[in-house]
Short mmCIF file of C-alpha atoms and ligand atoms in Angstrom, two decimals:
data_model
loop_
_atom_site.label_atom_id
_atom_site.label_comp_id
_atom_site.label_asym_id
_atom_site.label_seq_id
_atom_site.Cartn_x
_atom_site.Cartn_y
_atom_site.Cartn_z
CA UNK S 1 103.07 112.17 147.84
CA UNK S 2 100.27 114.36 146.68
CA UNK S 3 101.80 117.67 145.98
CA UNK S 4 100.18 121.01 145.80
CA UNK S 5 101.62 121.59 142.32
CA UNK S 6 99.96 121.90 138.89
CA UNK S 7 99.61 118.12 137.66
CA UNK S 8 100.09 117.82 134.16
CA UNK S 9 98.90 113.96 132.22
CA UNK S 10 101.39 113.82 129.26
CA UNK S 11 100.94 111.20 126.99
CA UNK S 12 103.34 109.50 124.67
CA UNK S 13 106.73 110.79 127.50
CA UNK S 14 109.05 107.85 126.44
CA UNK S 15 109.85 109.67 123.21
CA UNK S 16 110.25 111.93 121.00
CA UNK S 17 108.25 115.32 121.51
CA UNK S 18 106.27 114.02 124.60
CA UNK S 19 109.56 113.09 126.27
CA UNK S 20 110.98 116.48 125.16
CA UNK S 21 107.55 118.45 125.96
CA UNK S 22 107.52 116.74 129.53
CA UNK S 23 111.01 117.93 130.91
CA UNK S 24 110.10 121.63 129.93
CA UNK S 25 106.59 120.75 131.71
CA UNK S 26 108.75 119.59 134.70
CA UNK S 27 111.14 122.58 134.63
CA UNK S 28 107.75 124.81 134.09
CA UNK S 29 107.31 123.75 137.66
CA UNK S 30 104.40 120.99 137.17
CA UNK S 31 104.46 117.68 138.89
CA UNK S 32 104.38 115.22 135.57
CA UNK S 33 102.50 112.33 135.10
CA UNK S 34 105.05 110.27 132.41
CA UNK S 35 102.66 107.74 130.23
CA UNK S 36 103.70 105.37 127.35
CA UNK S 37 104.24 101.57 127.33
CA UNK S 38 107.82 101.69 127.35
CA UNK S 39 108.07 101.81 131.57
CA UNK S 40 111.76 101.19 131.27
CA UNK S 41 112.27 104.91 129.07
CA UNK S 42 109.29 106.09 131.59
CA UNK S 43 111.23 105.93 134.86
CA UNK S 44 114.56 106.97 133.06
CA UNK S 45 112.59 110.19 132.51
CA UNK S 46 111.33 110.27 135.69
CA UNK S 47 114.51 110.00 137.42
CA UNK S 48 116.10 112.60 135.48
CA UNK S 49 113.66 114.75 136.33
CA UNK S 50 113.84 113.89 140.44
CA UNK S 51 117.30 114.79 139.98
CA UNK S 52 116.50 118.22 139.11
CA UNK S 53 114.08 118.84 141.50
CA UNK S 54 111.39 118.23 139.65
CA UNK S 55 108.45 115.75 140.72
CA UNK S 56 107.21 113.15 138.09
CA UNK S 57 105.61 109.65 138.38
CA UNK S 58 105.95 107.24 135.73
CA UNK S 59 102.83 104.78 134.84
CA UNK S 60 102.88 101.89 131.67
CA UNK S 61 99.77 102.04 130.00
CA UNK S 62 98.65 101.94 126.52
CA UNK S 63 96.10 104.68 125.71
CA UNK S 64 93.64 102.93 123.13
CA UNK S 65 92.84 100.97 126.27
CA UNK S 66 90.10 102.97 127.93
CA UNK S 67 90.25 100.62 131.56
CA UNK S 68 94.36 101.22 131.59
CA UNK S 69 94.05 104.64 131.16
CA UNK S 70 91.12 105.49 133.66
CA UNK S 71 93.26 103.70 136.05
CA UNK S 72 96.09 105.40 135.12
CA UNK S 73 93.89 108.72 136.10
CA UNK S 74 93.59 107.58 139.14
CA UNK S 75 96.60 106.71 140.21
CA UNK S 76 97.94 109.84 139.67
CA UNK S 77 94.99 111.79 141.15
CA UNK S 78 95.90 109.74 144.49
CA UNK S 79 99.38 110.02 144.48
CA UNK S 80 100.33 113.63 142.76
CA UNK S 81 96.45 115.40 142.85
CA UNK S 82 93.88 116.46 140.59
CA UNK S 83 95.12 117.00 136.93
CA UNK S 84 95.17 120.43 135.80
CA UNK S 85 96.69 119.72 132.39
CA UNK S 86 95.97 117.16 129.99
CA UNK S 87 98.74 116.52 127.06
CA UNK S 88 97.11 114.05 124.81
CA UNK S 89 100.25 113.97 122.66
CA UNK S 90 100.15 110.28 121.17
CA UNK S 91 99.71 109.70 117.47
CA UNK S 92 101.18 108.52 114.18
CA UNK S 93 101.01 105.48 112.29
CA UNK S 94 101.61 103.18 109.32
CA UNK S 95 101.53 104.94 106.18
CA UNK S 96 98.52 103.65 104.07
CA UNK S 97 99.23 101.45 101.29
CA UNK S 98 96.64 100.87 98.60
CA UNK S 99 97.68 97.66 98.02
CA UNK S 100 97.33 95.95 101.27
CA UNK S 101 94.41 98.38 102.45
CA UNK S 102 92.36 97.51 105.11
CA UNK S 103 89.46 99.03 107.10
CA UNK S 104 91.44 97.52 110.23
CA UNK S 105 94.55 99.57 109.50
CA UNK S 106 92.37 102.50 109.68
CA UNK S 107 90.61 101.83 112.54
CA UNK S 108 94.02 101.14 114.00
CA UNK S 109 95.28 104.70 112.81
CA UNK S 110 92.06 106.72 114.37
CA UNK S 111 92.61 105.08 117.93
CA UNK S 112 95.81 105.75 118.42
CA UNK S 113 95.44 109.42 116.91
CA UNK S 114 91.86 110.30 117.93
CA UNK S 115 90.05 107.76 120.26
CA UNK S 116 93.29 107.92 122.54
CA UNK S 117 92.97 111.40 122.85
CA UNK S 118 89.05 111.26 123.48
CA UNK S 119 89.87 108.35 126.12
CA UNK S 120 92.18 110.63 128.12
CA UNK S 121 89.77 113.25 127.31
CA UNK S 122 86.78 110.89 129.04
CA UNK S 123 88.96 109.93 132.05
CA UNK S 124 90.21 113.76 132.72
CA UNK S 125 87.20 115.71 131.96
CA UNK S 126 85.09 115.21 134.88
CA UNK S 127 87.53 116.18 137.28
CA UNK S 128 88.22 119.36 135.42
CA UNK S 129 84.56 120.05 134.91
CA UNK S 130 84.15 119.82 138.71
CA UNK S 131 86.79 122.36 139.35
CA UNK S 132 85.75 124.11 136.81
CA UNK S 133 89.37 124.93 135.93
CA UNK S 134 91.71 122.76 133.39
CA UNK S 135 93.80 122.45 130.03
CA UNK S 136 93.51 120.00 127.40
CA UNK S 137 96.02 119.91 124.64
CA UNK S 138 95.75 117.51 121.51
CA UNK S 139 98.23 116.74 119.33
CA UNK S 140 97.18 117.54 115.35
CA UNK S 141 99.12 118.03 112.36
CA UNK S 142 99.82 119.91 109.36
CA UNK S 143 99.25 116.83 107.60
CA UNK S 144 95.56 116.57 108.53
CA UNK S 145 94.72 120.05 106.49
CA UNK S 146 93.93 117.89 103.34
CA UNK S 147 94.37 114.38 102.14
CA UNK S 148 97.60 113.27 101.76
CA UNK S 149 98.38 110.18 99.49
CA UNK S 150 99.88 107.30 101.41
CA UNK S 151 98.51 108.99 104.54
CA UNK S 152 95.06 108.44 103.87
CA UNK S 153 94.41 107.29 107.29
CA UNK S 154 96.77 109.72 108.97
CA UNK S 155 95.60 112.67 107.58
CA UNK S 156 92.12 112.05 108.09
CA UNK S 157 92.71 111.18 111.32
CA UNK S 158 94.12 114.28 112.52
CA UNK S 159 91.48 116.27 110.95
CA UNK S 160 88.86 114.28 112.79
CA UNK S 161 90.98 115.08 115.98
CA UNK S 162 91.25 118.79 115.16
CA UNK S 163 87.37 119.02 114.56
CA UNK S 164 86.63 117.40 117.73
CA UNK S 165 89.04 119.93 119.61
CA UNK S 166 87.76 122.81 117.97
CA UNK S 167 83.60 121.27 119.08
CA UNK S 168 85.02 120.54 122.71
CA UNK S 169 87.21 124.21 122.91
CA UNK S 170 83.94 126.35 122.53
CA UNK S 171 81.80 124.29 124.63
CA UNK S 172 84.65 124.04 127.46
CA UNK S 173 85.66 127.99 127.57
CA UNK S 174 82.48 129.20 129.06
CA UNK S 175 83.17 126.44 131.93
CA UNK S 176 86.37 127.25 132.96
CA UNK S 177 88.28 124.63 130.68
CA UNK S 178 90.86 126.19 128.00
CA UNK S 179 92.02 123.58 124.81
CA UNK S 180 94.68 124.01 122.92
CA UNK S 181 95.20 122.18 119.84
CA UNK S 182 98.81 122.08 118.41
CA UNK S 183 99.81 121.52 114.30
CA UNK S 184 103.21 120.73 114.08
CA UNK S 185 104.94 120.56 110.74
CA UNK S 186 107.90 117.91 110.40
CA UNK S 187 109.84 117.65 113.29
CA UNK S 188 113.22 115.82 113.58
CA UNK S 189 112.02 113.01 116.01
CA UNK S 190 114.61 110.83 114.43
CA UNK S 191 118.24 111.87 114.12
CA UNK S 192 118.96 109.42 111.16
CA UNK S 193 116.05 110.17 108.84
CA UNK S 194 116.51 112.26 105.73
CA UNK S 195 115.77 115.95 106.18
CA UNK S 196 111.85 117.24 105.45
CA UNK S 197 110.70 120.17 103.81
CA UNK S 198 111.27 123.10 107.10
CA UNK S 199 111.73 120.45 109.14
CA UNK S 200 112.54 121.87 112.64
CA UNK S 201 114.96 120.56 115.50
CA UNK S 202 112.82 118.29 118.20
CA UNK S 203 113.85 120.82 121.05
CA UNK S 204 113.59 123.94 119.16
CA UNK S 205 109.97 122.70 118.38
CA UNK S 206 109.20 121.72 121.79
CA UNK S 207 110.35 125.22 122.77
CA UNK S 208 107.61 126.81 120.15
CA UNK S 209 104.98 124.62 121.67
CA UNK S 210 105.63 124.41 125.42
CA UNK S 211 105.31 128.28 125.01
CA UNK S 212 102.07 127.88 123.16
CA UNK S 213 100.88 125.64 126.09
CA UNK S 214 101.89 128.30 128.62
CA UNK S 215 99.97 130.95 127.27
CA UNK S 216 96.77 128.62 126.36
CA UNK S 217 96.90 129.00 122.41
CA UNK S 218 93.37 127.71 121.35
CA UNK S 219 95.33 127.16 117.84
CA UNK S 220 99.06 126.94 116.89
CA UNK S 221 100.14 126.18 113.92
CA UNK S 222 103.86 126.36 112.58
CA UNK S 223 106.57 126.92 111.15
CA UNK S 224 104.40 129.22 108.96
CA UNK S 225 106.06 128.68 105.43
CA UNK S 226 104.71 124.80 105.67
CA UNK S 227 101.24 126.69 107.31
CA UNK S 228 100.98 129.23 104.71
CA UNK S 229 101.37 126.55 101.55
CA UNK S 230 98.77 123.86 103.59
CA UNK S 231 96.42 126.89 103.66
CA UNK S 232 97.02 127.96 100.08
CA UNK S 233 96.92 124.31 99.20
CA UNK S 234 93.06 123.81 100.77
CA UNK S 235 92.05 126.59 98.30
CA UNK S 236 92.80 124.91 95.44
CA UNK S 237 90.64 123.39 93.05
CA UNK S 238 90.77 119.12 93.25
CA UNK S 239 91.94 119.07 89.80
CA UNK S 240 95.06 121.31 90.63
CA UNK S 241 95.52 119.99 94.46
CA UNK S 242 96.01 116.17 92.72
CA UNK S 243 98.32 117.65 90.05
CA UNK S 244 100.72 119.45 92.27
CA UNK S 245 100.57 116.13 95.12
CA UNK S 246 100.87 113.59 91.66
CA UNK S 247 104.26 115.87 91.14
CA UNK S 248 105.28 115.74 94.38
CA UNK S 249 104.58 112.04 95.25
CA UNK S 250 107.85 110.23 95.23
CA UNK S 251 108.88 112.43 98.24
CA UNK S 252 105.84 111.70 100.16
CA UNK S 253 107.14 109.21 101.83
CA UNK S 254 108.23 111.33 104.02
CA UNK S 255 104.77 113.22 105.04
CA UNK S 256 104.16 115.42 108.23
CA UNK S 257 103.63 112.46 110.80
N1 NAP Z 301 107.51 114.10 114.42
C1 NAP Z 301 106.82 114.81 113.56
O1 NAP Z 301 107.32 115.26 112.49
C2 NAP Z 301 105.38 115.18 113.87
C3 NAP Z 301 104.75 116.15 113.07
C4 NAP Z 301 103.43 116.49 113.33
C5 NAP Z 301 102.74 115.89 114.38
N2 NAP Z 301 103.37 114.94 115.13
C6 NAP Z 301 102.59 114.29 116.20
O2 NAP Z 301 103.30 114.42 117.42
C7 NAP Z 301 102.99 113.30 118.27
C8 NAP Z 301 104.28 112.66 118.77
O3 NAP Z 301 105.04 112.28 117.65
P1 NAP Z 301 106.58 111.85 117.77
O4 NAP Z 301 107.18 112.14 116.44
O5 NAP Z 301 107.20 112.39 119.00
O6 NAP Z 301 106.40 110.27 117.85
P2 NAP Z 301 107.28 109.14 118.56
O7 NAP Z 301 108.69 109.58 118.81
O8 NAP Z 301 107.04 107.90 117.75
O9 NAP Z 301 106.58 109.01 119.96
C9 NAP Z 301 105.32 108.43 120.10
C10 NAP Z 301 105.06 108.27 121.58
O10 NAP Z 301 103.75 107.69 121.76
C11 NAP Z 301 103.86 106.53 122.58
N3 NAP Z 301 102.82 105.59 122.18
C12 NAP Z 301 102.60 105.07 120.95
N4 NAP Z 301 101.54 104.24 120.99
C13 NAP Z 301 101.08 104.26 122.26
C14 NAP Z 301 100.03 103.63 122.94
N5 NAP Z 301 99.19 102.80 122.30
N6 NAP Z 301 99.85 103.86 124.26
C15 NAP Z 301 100.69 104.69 124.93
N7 NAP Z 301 101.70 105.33 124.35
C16 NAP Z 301 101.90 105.12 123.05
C17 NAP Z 301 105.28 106.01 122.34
O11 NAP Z 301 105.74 105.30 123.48
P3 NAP Z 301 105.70 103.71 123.70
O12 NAP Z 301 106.09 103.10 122.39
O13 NAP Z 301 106.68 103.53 124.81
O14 NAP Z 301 104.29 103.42 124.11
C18 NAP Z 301 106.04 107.33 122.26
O15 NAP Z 301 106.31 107.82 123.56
C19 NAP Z 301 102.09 112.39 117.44
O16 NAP Z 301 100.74 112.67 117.73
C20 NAP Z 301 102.39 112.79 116.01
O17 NAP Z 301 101.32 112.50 115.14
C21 NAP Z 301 104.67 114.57 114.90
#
């Protein structure tokens, strides 16, 4: 069934933005490669998106597993073609508590958030490199700007992953390879959950960022009232930074995920 369309890897399609981000991918005109662990949500997508036209192939696999998701690479390779576009979208986590803290939470938190994305990275990469042609888009956050309390693992988590994006993007441009690394503020993932601070509707943010994948944004961050106080906030002094987050920690529950 290999086609002679674009391929794009999308990780984290039973859900949420992936599953939103892969049915504009699919309607882009790209044959989709659907990955989560959820096959039954996989292959709903998938047929969905046959209906339409569209060509996608569904694959279970969890992606802190390096051997599932090599041979997940492969299996698309062989049956849609070489990816062109890598969607490392996976992430989140358990908040961090300070009373049950553990190094293994946090080690749990980085590979899902930033070893997943360097394992799809690893199992992509060569390919690209040969054809000297590819995208690679990571999935950050706002929330990785500056330490968050009770997302101490989170946040630093997704500003290890946007360092390593930003390393990889300069070294990958002059060989053909464009990365795009996307911040998202809150977005409404979960219909029930109370409302965030410029929280934004899951398709109307999916919108923002398919078109930010289109064009190859190295960077794209929004909405930009949550970008311009993150920014303003990494200027401050610690002093003021924990006296504004002390104020405001009741609500931080509910952190950019
Ligand atoms: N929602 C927000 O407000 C927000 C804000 C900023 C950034 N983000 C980032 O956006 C990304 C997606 O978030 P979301 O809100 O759409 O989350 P979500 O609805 O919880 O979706 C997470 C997706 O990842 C998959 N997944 C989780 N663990 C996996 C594993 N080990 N192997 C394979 N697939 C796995 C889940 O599918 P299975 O359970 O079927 O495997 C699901 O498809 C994350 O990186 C998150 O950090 C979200």
């Amino acid at each position: 069934m290999s086609t002679c369309q674009p391929v794009s890897f999308i990780t984290g399609a039973s859900t949420g933005i992936g599953r939103s981000l892969a049915r504009r991918i699919a309607h882009e005109g790209h044959a989709v490669a659907l990955i989560a662990r959820r096959k039954d949500l996989l292959d709903e997508l998938a047929l969905e998106i046959k209906q339409t036209g569209g060509t996608a192939l569904a694959i279970a696999c969890d992606v802190t597993e390096a051997a599932s998701v090599h041979q997940a690479v492969r299996t698309v390779e062989s049956t849609l073609g070489p990816i062109t576009r890598l969607i490392a979208n996976v992430g989140g986590g358990e908040p961090t508590r300070i009373d049950t803290f553990s190094a293994a939470h946090i080690e749990r938190v980085l590979a899902l958030n930033v070893m997943s994305t360097a394992i799809c990275i690893e199992a992509t990469l060569p390919g690209m490199l040969a054809r000297g042609a590819g995208h690679i888009v990571a999935m950050g956050s706002l929330a990785g700007y500056r330490g968050l309390p009770g997302a101490a693992g989170y946040s630093a988590a997704k500003a290890a992953l946007a360092n390593m994006m930003e390393g990889l993007r300069m070294e990958l441009h002059p060989r053909g390879i464009r990365v795009t690394l996307l911040l998202p503020g809150f977005v409404r993932t979960k219909p029930k959950r109370k409302h965030r601070p410029f929280e934004l509707e899951l398709e109307a943010a999916t919108a923002r960022m398919h078109r930010a994948i289109v064009v190859q944004k190295p960077h794209y961050a929004f909405p930009w009232p949550l970008v311009l106080a993150v920014n303003v906030y990494r200027l401050l002094p610690v002093s003021l930074y924990d006296a504004l987050l002390a104020g405001l920690r009741p609500k931080l529950k509910a952190h950019p995920e």
